[in-house]
Tab-separated table of C-alpha atoms in Angstrom:
chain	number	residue	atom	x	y	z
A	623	UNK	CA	-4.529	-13.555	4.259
A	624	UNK	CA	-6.059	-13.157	0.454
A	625	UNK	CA	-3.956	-11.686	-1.912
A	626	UNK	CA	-5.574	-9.257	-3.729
A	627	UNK	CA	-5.160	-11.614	-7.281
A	628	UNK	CA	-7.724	-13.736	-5.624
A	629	UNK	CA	-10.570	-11.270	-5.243
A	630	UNK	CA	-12.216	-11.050	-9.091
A	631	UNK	CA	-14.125	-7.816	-8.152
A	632	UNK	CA	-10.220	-6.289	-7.572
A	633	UNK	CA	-8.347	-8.084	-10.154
A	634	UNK	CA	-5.228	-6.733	-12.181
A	635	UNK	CA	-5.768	-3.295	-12.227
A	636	UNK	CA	-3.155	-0.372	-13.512
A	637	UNK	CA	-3.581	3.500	-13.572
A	638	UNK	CA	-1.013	6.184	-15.558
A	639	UNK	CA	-1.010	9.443	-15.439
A	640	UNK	CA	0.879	12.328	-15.411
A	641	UNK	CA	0.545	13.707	-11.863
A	642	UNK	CA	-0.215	17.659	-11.048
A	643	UNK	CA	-1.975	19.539	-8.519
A	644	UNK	CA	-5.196	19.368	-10.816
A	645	UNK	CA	-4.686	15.602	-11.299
A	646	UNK	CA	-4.111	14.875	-8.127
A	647	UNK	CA	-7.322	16.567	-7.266
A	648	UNK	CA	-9.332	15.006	-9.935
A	649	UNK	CA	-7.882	11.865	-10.173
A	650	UNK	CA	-6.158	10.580	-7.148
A	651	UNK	CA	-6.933	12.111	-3.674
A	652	UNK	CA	-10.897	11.041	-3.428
A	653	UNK	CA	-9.858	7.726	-4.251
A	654	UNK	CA	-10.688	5.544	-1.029
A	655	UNK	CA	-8.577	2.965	1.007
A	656	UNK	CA	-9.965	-0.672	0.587
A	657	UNK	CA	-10.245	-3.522	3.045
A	658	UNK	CA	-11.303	-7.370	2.301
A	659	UNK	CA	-14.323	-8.178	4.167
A	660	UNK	CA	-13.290	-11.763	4.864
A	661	UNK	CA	-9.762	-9.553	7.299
A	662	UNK	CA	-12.092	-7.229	8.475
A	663	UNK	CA	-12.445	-9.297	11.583
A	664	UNK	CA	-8.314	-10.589	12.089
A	665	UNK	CA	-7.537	-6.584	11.075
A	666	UNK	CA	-9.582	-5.485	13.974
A	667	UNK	CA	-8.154	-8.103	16.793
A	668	UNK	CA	-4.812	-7.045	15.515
A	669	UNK	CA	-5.865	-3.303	16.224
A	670	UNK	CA	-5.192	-2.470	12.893
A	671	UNK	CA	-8.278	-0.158	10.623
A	672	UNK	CA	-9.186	1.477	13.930
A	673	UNK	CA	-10.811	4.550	11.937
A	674	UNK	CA	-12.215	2.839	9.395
A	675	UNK	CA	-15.769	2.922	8.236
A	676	UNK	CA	-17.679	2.229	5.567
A	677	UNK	CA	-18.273	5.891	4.950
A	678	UNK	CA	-14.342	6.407	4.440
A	679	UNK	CA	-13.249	3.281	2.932
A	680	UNK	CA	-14.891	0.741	0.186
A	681	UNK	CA	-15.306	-3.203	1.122
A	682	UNK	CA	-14.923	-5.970	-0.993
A	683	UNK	CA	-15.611	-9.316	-0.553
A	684	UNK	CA	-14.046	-12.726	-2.342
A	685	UNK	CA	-16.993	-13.888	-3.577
A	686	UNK	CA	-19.992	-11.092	-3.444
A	687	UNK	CA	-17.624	-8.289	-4.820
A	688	UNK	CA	-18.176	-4.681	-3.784
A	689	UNK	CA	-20.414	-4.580	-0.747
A	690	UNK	CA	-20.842	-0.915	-0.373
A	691	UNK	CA	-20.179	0.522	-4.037
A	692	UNK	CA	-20.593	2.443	-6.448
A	693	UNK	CA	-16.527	2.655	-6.951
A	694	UNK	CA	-15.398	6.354	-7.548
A	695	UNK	CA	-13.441	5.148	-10.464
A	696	UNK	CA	-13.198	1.191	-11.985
A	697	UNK	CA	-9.741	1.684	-11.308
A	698	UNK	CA	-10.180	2.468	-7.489
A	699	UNK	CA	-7.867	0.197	-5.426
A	700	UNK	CA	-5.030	1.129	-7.532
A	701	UNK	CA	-5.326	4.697	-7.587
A	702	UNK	CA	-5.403	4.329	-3.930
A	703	UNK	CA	-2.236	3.107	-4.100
A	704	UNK	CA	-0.849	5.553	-6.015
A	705	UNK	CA	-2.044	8.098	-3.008
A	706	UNK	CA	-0.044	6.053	-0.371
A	707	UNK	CA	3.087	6.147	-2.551
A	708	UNK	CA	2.364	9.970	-3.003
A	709	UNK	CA	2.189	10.265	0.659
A	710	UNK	CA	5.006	7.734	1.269
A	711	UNK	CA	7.769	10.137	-0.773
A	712	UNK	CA	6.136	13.661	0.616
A	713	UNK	CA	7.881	12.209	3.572
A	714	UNK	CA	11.250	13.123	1.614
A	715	UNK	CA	10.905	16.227	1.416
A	716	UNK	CA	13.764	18.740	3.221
A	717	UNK	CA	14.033	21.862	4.295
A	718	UNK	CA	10.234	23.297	3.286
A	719	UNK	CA	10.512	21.421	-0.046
A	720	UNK	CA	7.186	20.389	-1.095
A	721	UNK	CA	5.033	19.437	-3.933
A	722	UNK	CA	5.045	16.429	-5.858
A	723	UNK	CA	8.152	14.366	-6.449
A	724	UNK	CA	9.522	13.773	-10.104
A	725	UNK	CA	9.659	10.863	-11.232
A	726	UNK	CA	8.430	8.124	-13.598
A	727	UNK	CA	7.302	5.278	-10.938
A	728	UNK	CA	5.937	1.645	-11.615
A	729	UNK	CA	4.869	-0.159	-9.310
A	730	UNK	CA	4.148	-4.055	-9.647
A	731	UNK	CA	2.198	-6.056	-7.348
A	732	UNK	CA	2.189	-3.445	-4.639
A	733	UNK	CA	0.092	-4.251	-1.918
């Protein structure tokens, strides 16, 4: 497995923002889930990114970089992330609560 630290085209990336419905919008929720290209093959035989595609998610490789760019932001990968965690803590919500959580998050090295 590469850790994402070894892909230059990925590097150390960061994203803040104060999230509302209109950031969220503009910001956050076109941002696209990411594969490596050198797991695309081990991902598959372990029946993992069944509904993946390159029209739905970007590709990056160790050493060519972005194979199917342009990114929708520099910052890409990571606001992707920041869409999984959104997702991840809707799943808190109780009793027809919804929205978005608050809270000040940071997140370090999450992969």
């Amino acid at each position: 497995m590469v850790s994402l630290l070894q892909v230059p085209a990925i590097g150390c990336q960061w994203f803040s923002c104060s999230v509302d419905a209109y950031t969220y919008s503009k910001q956050i929720a076109s941002s696209r889930s990411f594969c490596i290209y050198e797991e695309i093959e081990n991902m598959r035989n372990a029946g993992l990114i069944q509904g993946g595609s390159i029209e739905n998610a970007i590709v990056c490789s160790v050493l060519s970089g972005w194979l199917n760019g342009p990114l929708r932001f520099c910052n890409e990968p990571c606001r992707h992330k920041i869409l999984d965690l959104i997702g991840d803590f809707s799943l808190f919500a109780q009793n027809g609560h919804q929205g978005f959580p608050f809270s000040h998050l940071i997140a370090y090295k999450v992969c």
